[in-house]
Amino acid sequence: MADNRQSNNRRIKQNMVEGSRSQQNTKRKKTNLVLNILIIVVSLLIIGSLYFVLFKTESDPAQQENKTASSTQKKEDAAKSKKSSEKETSSNDKTTETTKSDDPNVAKVITKDWKPIGTEQTGDHVNSYSSTSTDWQEKRKAFSKATDIPIENTSLWFVEQGADPATQAIGTLSTKESPDKAYRVYITWVDGEGWQPTKVEELKTNDKR
């Protein structure tokens, strides 16, 4: 009898243990199932959001047009800036030349592809040295253009005839602030186009002061 009771007790305990294990396994399965469902739902939400951001935005014609226009404008601006920079560099490098002179008072000689300044004169040109004449005022404009000194800031020390008295003139000038830093400017008359600077000599001392 005692053996039967002990055997029954063991079976009851084993059944209780097995039942507990079964309940735990069932709970784990339910928990895992819920977690898997949540993972799938979150994944689907993420995929949906990415689809909307990537594909929906790209398929929007207005936004695509704006992006294309902005990109095109940036490329055009960059090309213009580069072309302008290249043109300026080319102009400075190819048309401006600095050389030495045999004249002991000339620090350097500057030559550049200057253009005629234009003219208001008509008919036969007269090389005039009268300060009230149009020709004289246009000479001053040519001197200013060659030296980059504004007329209102120019001290014009001397103007003389060039090698050809009818079509050439030479002016010595400086800024008002620096009278000792003078320039000798050579200009030539071009019919219908006005006075054209041809050469600038930077002087060591102002020999006309």
PDB file of C-alpha atoms in Angstrom:
ATOM      1  CA  MET A   1       0.000   0.000   0.000  1.00  0.00           C
ATOM      2  CA  ALA A   2       2.741   2.452   0.926  1.00  0.00           C
ATOM      3  CA  ASP A   3       4.513   1.760  -2.343  1.00  0.00           C
ATOM      4  CA  ASN A   4       1.326   2.402  -4.332  1.00  0.00           C
ATOM      5  CA  ARG A   5       0.759   5.718  -2.579  1.00  0.00           C
ATOM      6  CA  GLN A   6       4.321   6.861  -3.239  1.00  0.00           C
ATOM      7  CA  SER A   7       3.991   5.837  -6.879  1.00  0.00           C
ATOM      8  CA  ASN A   8       0.723   7.788  -7.210  1.00  0.00           C
ATOM      9  CA  ASN A   9       2.281  10.848  -5.584  1.00  0.00           C
ATOM     10  CA  ARG A  10       5.188  10.734  -8.013  1.00  0.00           C
ATOM     11  CA  ARG A  11       2.824  10.504 -10.984  1.00  0.00           C
ATOM     12  CA  ILE A  12       0.776  13.408  -9.664  1.00  0.00           C
ATOM     13  CA  LYS A  13       3.907  15.539  -9.221  1.00  0.00           C
ATOM     14  CA  GLN A  14       5.150  14.595 -12.688  1.00  0.00           C
ATOM     15  CA  ASN A  15       1.770  15.486 -14.189  1.00  0.00           C
ATOM     16  CA  MET A  16       1.850  18.857 -12.428  1.00  0.00           C
ATOM     17  CA  VAL A  17       5.374  19.551 -13.704  1.00  0.00           C
ATOM     18  CA  GLU A  18       4.425  18.533 -17.223  1.00  0.00           C
ATOM     19  CA  GLY A  19       1.301  20.684 -17.047  1.00  0.00           C
ATOM     20  CA  SER A  20       3.320  23.671 -15.874  1.00  0.00           C
ATOM     21  CA  ARG A  21       5.823  23.182 -18.689  1.00  0.00           C
ATOM     22  CA  SER A  22       3.007  22.930 -21.189  1.00  0.00           C
ATOM     23  CA  GLN A  23       1.467  26.208 -19.958  1.00  0.00           C
ATOM     24  CA  GLN A  24       4.853  27.939 -20.132  1.00  0.00           C
ATOM     25  CA  ASN A  25       5.435  26.709 -23.682  1.00  0.00           C
ATOM     26  CA  THR A  26       1.978  27.899 -24.667  1.00  0.00           C
ATOM     27  CA  LYS A  27       2.651  31.362 -23.188  1.00  0.00           C
ATOM     28  CA  ARG A  28       6.030  31.571 -24.979  1.00  0.00           C
ATOM     29  CA  LYS A  29       4.401  30.663 -28.279  1.00  0.00           C
ATOM     30  CA  LYS A  30       1.744  33.346 -27.817  1.00  0.00           C
ATOM     31  CA  THR A  31       4.372  35.932 -26.844  1.00  0.00           C
ATOM     32  CA  ASN A  32       6.557  35.027 -29.831  1.00  0.00           C
ATOM     33  CA  LEU A  33       3.534  35.200 -32.123  1.00  0.00           C
ATOM     34  CA  VAL A  34       2.628  38.694 -30.868  1.00  0.00           C
ATOM     35  CA  LEU A  35       6.249  39.876 -31.226  1.00  0.00           C
ATOM     36  CA  ASN A  36       6.474  38.494 -34.763  1.00  0.00           C
ATOM     37  CA  ILE A  37       3.245  40.251 -35.714  1.00  0.00           C
ATOM     38  CA  LEU A  38       4.507  43.542 -34.262  1.00  0.00           C
ATOM     39  CA  ILE A  39       7.811  43.182 -36.153  1.00  0.00           C
ATOM     40  CA  ILE A  40       5.937  42.549 -39.402  1.00  0.00           C
ATOM     41  CA  VAL A  41       3.652  45.568 -38.835  1.00  0.00           C
ATOM     42  CA  VAL A  42       6.593  47.884 -38.050  1.00  0.00           C
ATOM     43  CA  SER A  43       8.494  46.610 -41.097  1.00  0.00           C
ATOM     44  CA  LEU A  44       5.504  47.266 -43.329  1.00  0.00           C
ATOM     45  CA  LEU A  45       5.171  50.812 -41.943  1.00  0.00           C
ATOM     46  CA  ILE A  46       8.855  51.507 -42.592  1.00  0.00           C
ATOM     47  CA  ILE A  47       8.658  50.138 -46.130  1.00  0.00           C
ATOM     48  CA  GLY A  48       5.536  52.204 -46.793  1.00  0.00           C
ATOM     49  CA  SER A  49       7.192  55.381 -45.532  1.00  0.00           C
ATOM     50  CA  LEU A  50      10.289  54.792 -47.680  1.00  0.00           C
ATOM     51  CA  TYR A  51       8.125  54.128 -50.707  1.00  0.00           C
ATOM     52  CA  PHE A  52       6.232  57.371 -50.174  1.00  0.00           C
ATOM     53  CA  VAL A  53       9.388  59.424 -49.663  1.00  0.00           C
ATOM     54  CA  LEU A  54      11.377  57.945 -52.552  1.00  0.00           C
ATOM     55  CA  PHE A  55       8.896  57.035 -55.232  1.00  0.00           C
ATOM     56  CA  LYS A  56       6.043  59.439 -54.562  1.00  0.00           C
ATOM     57  CA  THR A  57       8.364  62.446 -54.413  1.00  0.00           C
ATOM     58  CA  GLU A  58      10.196  61.434 -57.580  1.00  0.00           C
ATOM     59  CA  SER A  59       6.914  60.962 -59.412  1.00  0.00           C
ATOM     60  CA  ASP A  60       5.738  64.494 -58.517  1.00  0.00           C
ATOM     61  CA  PRO A  61       6.118  66.458 -61.815  1.00  0.00           C
ATOM     62  CA  ALA A  62       6.201  69.852 -60.113  1.00  0.00           C
ATOM     63  CA  GLN A  63       9.011  68.885 -57.767  1.00  0.00           C
ATOM     64  CA  GLN A  64      10.912  67.171 -60.557  1.00  0.00           C
ATOM     65  CA  GLU A  65      10.574  70.290 -62.703  1.00  0.00           C
ATOM     66  CA  ASN A  66      11.774  72.499 -59.866  1.00  0.00           C
ATOM     67  CA  LYS A  67      14.764  70.221 -59.213  1.00  0.00           C
ATOM     68  CA  THR A  68      15.647  70.153 -62.913  1.00  0.00           C
ATOM     69  CA  ALA A  69      15.315  73.928 -63.265  1.00  0.00           C
ATOM     70  CA  SER A  70      17.393  74.541 -60.140  1.00  0.00           C
ATOM     71  CA  SER A  71      20.102  72.145 -61.296  1.00  0.00           C
ATOM     72  CA  THR A  72      20.151  73.684 -64.782  1.00  0.00           C
ATOM     73  CA  GLN A  73      20.353  77.212 -63.358  1.00  0.00           C
ATOM     74  CA  LYS A  74      23.254  76.252 -61.097  1.00  0.00           C
ATOM     75  CA  LYS A  75      25.118  74.708 -64.017  1.00  0.00           C
ATOM     76  CA  GLU A  76      24.515  77.798 -66.175  1.00  0.00           C
ATOM     77  CA  ASP A  77      25.664  80.143 -63.394  1.00  0.00           C
ATOM     78  CA  ALA A  78      28.797  78.081 -62.839  1.00  0.00           C
ATOM     79  CA  ALA A  79      29.550  78.051 -66.575  1.00  0.00           C
ATOM     80  CA  LYS A  80      29.060  81.835 -66.831  1.00  0.00           C
ATOM     81  CA  SER A  81      31.271  82.432 -63.806  1.00  0.00           C
ATOM     82  CA  LYS A  82      33.977  80.177 -65.219  1.00  0.00           C
ATOM     83  CA  LYS A  83      33.774  81.775 -68.657  1.00  0.00           C
ATOM     84  CA  SER A  84      33.930  85.282 -67.163  1.00  0.00           C
ATOM     85  CA  SER A  85      36.937  84.316 -65.056  1.00  0.00           C
ATOM     86  CA  GLU A  86      38.696  82.726 -68.037  1.00  0.00           C
ATOM     87  CA  LYS A  87      37.955  85.777 -70.185  1.00  0.00           C
ATOM     88  CA  GLU A  88      39.338  88.145 -67.572  1.00  0.00           C
ATOM     89  CA  THR A  89      42.448  86.021 -67.083  1.00  0.00           C
ATOM     90  CA  SER A  90      42.928  85.712 -70.821  1.00  0.00           C
ATOM     91  CA  SER A  91      42.534  89.463 -71.242  1.00  0.00           C
ATOM     92  CA  ASN A  92      45.038  90.224 -68.512  1.00  0.00           C
ATOM     93  CA  ASP A  93      47.568  87.628 -69.635  1.00  0.00           C
ATOM     94  CA  LYS A  94      47.426  88.073 -73.407  1.00  0.00           C
ATOM     95  CA  THR A  95      46.843  91.796 -73.946  1.00  0.00           C
ATOM     96  CA  THR A  96      48.922  93.400 -71.195  1.00  0.00           C
ATOM     97  CA  GLU A  97      52.685  93.402 -71.486  1.00  0.00           C
ATOM     98  CA  THR A  98      55.321  95.020 -69.291  1.00  0.00           C
ATOM     99  CA  THR A  99      58.813  95.715 -70.622  1.00  0.00           C
ATOM    100  CA  LYS A 100      61.890  97.753 -69.729  1.00  0.00           C
ATOM    101  CA  SER A 101      62.968 101.016 -71.345  1.00  0.00           C
ATOM    102  CA  ASP A 102      66.275 102.627 -72.333  1.00  0.00           C
ATOM    103  CA  ASP A 103      65.024 105.882 -70.808  1.00  0.00           C
ATOM    104  CA  PRO A 104      66.705 106.141 -67.370  1.00  0.00           C
ATOM    105  CA  ASN A 105      63.604 107.871 -65.943  1.00  0.00           C
ATOM    106  CA  VAL A 106      61.194 105.114 -67.013  1.00  0.00           C
ATOM    107  CA  ALA A 107      60.612 102.368 -64.459  1.00  0.00           C
ATOM    108  CA  LYS A 108      58.605 100.204 -66.869  1.00  0.00           C
ATOM    109  CA  VAL A 109      56.645 100.318 -70.108  1.00  0.00           C
ATOM    110  CA  ILE A 110      53.070  99.026 -70.202  1.00  0.00           C
ATOM    111  CA  THR A 111      51.344  98.046 -73.444  1.00  0.00           C
ATOM    112  CA  LYS A 112      47.812  96.731 -73.736  1.00  0.00           C
ATOM    113  CA  ASP A 113      45.134  96.150 -76.335  1.00  0.00           C
ATOM    114  CA  TRP A 114      43.293  99.397 -75.580  1.00  0.00           C
ATOM    115  CA  LYS A 115      40.362 100.356 -77.783  1.00  0.00           C
ATOM    116  CA  PRO A 116      39.647 103.890 -79.050  1.00  0.00           C
ATOM    117  CA  ILE A 117      37.496 105.824 -76.595  1.00  0.00           C
ATOM    118  CA  GLY A 118      34.988 107.010 -79.197  1.00  0.00           C
ATOM    119  CA  THR A 119      34.453 110.588 -80.359  1.00  0.00           C
ATOM    120  CA  GLU A 120      31.828 113.261 -80.805  1.00  0.00           C
ATOM    121  CA  GLN A 121      33.906 115.003 -83.493  1.00  0.00           C
ATOM    122  CA  THR A 122      32.866 114.973 -87.135  1.00  0.00           C
ATOM    123  CA  GLY A 123      34.620 115.998 -90.310  1.00  0.00           C
ATOM    124  CA  ASP A 124      38.365 116.449 -90.585  1.00  0.00           C
ATOM    125  CA  HIS A 125      40.112 115.951 -87.277  1.00  0.00           C
ATOM    126  CA  VAL A 126      42.226 118.748 -85.821  1.00  0.00           C
ATOM    127  CA  ASN A 127      44.738 117.849 -83.104  1.00  0.00           C
ATOM    128  CA  SER A 128      43.840 120.617 -80.657  1.00  0.00           C
ATOM    129  CA  TYR A 129      45.616 121.666 -77.449  1.00  0.00           C
ATOM    130  CA  SER A 130      43.010 124.215 -76.386  1.00  0.00           C
ATOM    131  CA  SER A 131      41.568 123.310 -72.976  1.00  0.00           C
ATOM    132  CA  THR A 132      38.090 124.367 -74.175  1.00  0.00           C
ATOM    133  CA  SER A 133      38.028 122.110 -77.239  1.00  0.00           C
ATOM    134  CA  THR A 134      36.262 118.768 -77.568  1.00  0.00           C
ATOM    135  CA  ASP A 135      39.481 117.208 -78.815  1.00  0.00           C
ATOM    136  CA  TRP A 136      41.299 118.237 -75.622  1.00  0.00           C
ATOM    137  CA  GLN A 137      38.562 116.717 -73.427  1.00  0.00           C
ATOM    138  CA  GLU A 138      38.721 113.498 -75.400  1.00  0.00           C
ATOM    139  CA  LYS A 139      42.491 113.406 -74.958  1.00  0.00           C
ATOM    140  CA  ARG A 140      41.938 113.549 -71.208  1.00  0.00           C
ATOM    141  CA  LYS A 141      39.509 110.631 -71.430  1.00  0.00           C
ATOM    142  CA  ALA A 142      42.126 108.595 -73.290  1.00  0.00           C
ATOM    143  CA  PHE A 143      44.798 109.418 -70.681  1.00  0.00           C
ATOM    144  CA  SER A 144      42.381 108.407 -67.931  1.00  0.00           C
ATOM    145  CA  LYS A 145      41.478 105.135 -69.612  1.00  0.00           C
ATOM    146  CA  ALA A 146      45.122 104.136 -70.062  1.00  0.00           C
ATOM    147  CA  THR A 147      46.079 104.789 -66.430  1.00  0.00           C
ATOM    148  CA  ASP A 148      42.772 103.964 -64.706  1.00  0.00           C
ATOM    149  CA  ILE A 149      42.935 107.370 -63.000  1.00  0.00           C
ATOM    150  CA  PRO A 150      39.535 109.153 -62.980  1.00  0.00           C
ATOM    151  CA  ILE A 151      39.597 112.527 -64.731  1.00  0.00           C
ATOM    152  CA  GLU A 152      38.380 114.307 -61.595  1.00  0.00           C
ATOM    153  CA  ASN A 153      41.357 112.892 -59.685  1.00  0.00           C
ATOM    154  CA  THR A 154      43.933 113.636 -62.397  1.00  0.00           C
ATOM    155  CA  SER A 155      46.700 116.193 -62.332  1.00  0.00           C
ATOM    156  CA  LEU A 156      47.623 116.726 -65.997  1.00  0.00           C
ATOM    157  CA  TRP A 157      51.158 118.128 -65.963  1.00  0.00           C
ATOM    158  CA  PHE A 158      51.995 118.354 -69.641  1.00  0.00           C
ATOM    159  CA  VAL A 159      50.603 117.477 -73.093  1.00  0.00           C
ATOM    160  CA  GLU A 160      52.779 117.518 -76.200  1.00  0.00           C
ATOM    161  CA  GLN A 161      52.773 116.397 -79.805  1.00  0.00           C
ATOM    162  CA  GLY A 162      53.806 112.888 -80.723  1.00  0.00           C
ATOM    163  CA  ALA A 163      55.975 111.642 -83.586  1.00  0.00           C
ATOM    164  CA  ASP A 164      53.136 112.513 -85.981  1.00  0.00           C
ATOM    165  CA  PRO A 165      51.861 115.961 -84.853  1.00  0.00           C
ATOM    166  CA  ALA A 166      48.535 115.520 -86.668  1.00  0.00           C
ATOM    167  CA  THR A 167      47.514 112.197 -85.134  1.00  0.00           C
ATOM    168  CA  GLN A 168      49.601 111.612 -81.997  1.00  0.00           C
ATOM    169  CA  ALA A 169      49.917 113.186 -78.563  1.00  0.00           C
ATOM    170  CA  ILE A 170      51.748 112.478 -75.294  1.00  0.00           C
ATOM    171  CA  GLY A 171      50.481 113.381 -71.836  1.00  0.00           C
ATOM    172  CA  THR A 172      52.203 113.330 -68.451  1.00  0.00           C
ATOM    173  CA  LEU A 173      49.822 112.912 -65.523  1.00  0.00           C
ATOM    174  CA  SER A 174      49.447 111.639 -61.961  1.00  0.00           C
ATOM    175  CA  THR A 175      46.852 111.381 -59.260  1.00  0.00           C
ATOM    176  CA  LYS A 176      46.277 114.493 -57.175  1.00  0.00           C
ATOM    177  CA  GLU A 177      47.328 112.639 -54.031  1.00  0.00           C
ATOM    178  CA  SER A 178      50.634 111.307 -55.462  1.00  0.00           C
ATOM    179  CA  PRO A 179      52.126 113.917 -57.813  1.00  0.00           C
ATOM    180  CA  ASP A 180      55.536 112.238 -57.798  1.00  0.00           C
ATOM    181  CA  LYS A 181      54.149 108.973 -59.170  1.00  0.00           C
ATOM    182  CA  ALA A 182      53.621 110.072 -62.753  1.00  0.00           C
ATOM    183  CA  TYR A 183      52.792 108.359 -66.029  1.00  0.00           C
ATOM    184  CA  ARG A 184      53.632 109.278 -69.617  1.00  0.00           C
ATOM    185  CA  VAL A 185      50.799 108.206 -71.909  1.00  0.00           C
ATOM    186  CA  TYR A 186      51.018 107.889 -75.694  1.00  0.00           C
ATOM    187  CA  ILE A 187      47.787 108.188 -77.714  1.00  0.00           C
ATOM    188  CA  THR A 188      46.982 107.976 -81.426  1.00  0.00           C
ATOM    189  CA  TRP A 189      43.974 109.334 -83.309  1.00  0.00           C
ATOM    190  CA  VAL A 190      41.779 106.807 -85.171  1.00  0.00           C
ATOM    191  CA  ASP A 191      39.372 108.398 -87.672  1.00  0.00           C
ATOM    192  CA  GLY A 192      35.753 107.956 -86.638  1.00  0.00           C
ATOM    193  CA  GLU A 193      36.722 106.152 -83.400  1.00  0.00           C
ATOM    194  CA  GLY A 194      38.646 108.736 -81.371  1.00  0.00           C
ATOM    195  CA  TRP A 195      41.871 108.686 -79.386  1.00  0.00           C
ATOM    196  CA  GLN A 196      43.423 105.281 -78.676  1.00  0.00           C
ATOM    197  CA  PRO A 197      46.056 104.720 -75.954  1.00  0.00           C
ATOM    198  CA  THR A 198      49.037 102.809 -77.308  1.00  0.00           C
ATOM    199  CA  LYS A 199      51.651 102.876 -74.539  1.00  0.00           C
ATOM    200  CA  VAL A 200      52.096 103.934 -70.901  1.00  0.00           C
ATOM    201  CA  GLU A 201      55.440 104.649 -69.281  1.00  0.00           C
ATOM    202  CA  GLU A 202      55.619 104.604 -65.491  1.00  0.00           C
ATOM    203  CA  LEU A 203      58.111 107.300 -64.532  1.00  0.00           C
ATOM    204  CA  LYS A 204      60.606 107.125 -61.688  1.00  0.00           C
ATOM    205  CA  THR A 205      60.249 110.862 -61.108  1.00  0.00           C
ATOM    206  CA  ASN A 206      57.761 113.404 -62.392  1.00  0.00           C
ATOM    207  CA  ASP A 207      59.941 115.251 -64.916  1.00  0.00           C
ATOM    208  CA  LYS A 208      57.145 117.742 -65.737  1.00  0.00           C
ATOM    209  CA  ARG A 209      56.414 118.882 -62.228  1.00  0.00           C
TER     210      ARG A 209
END
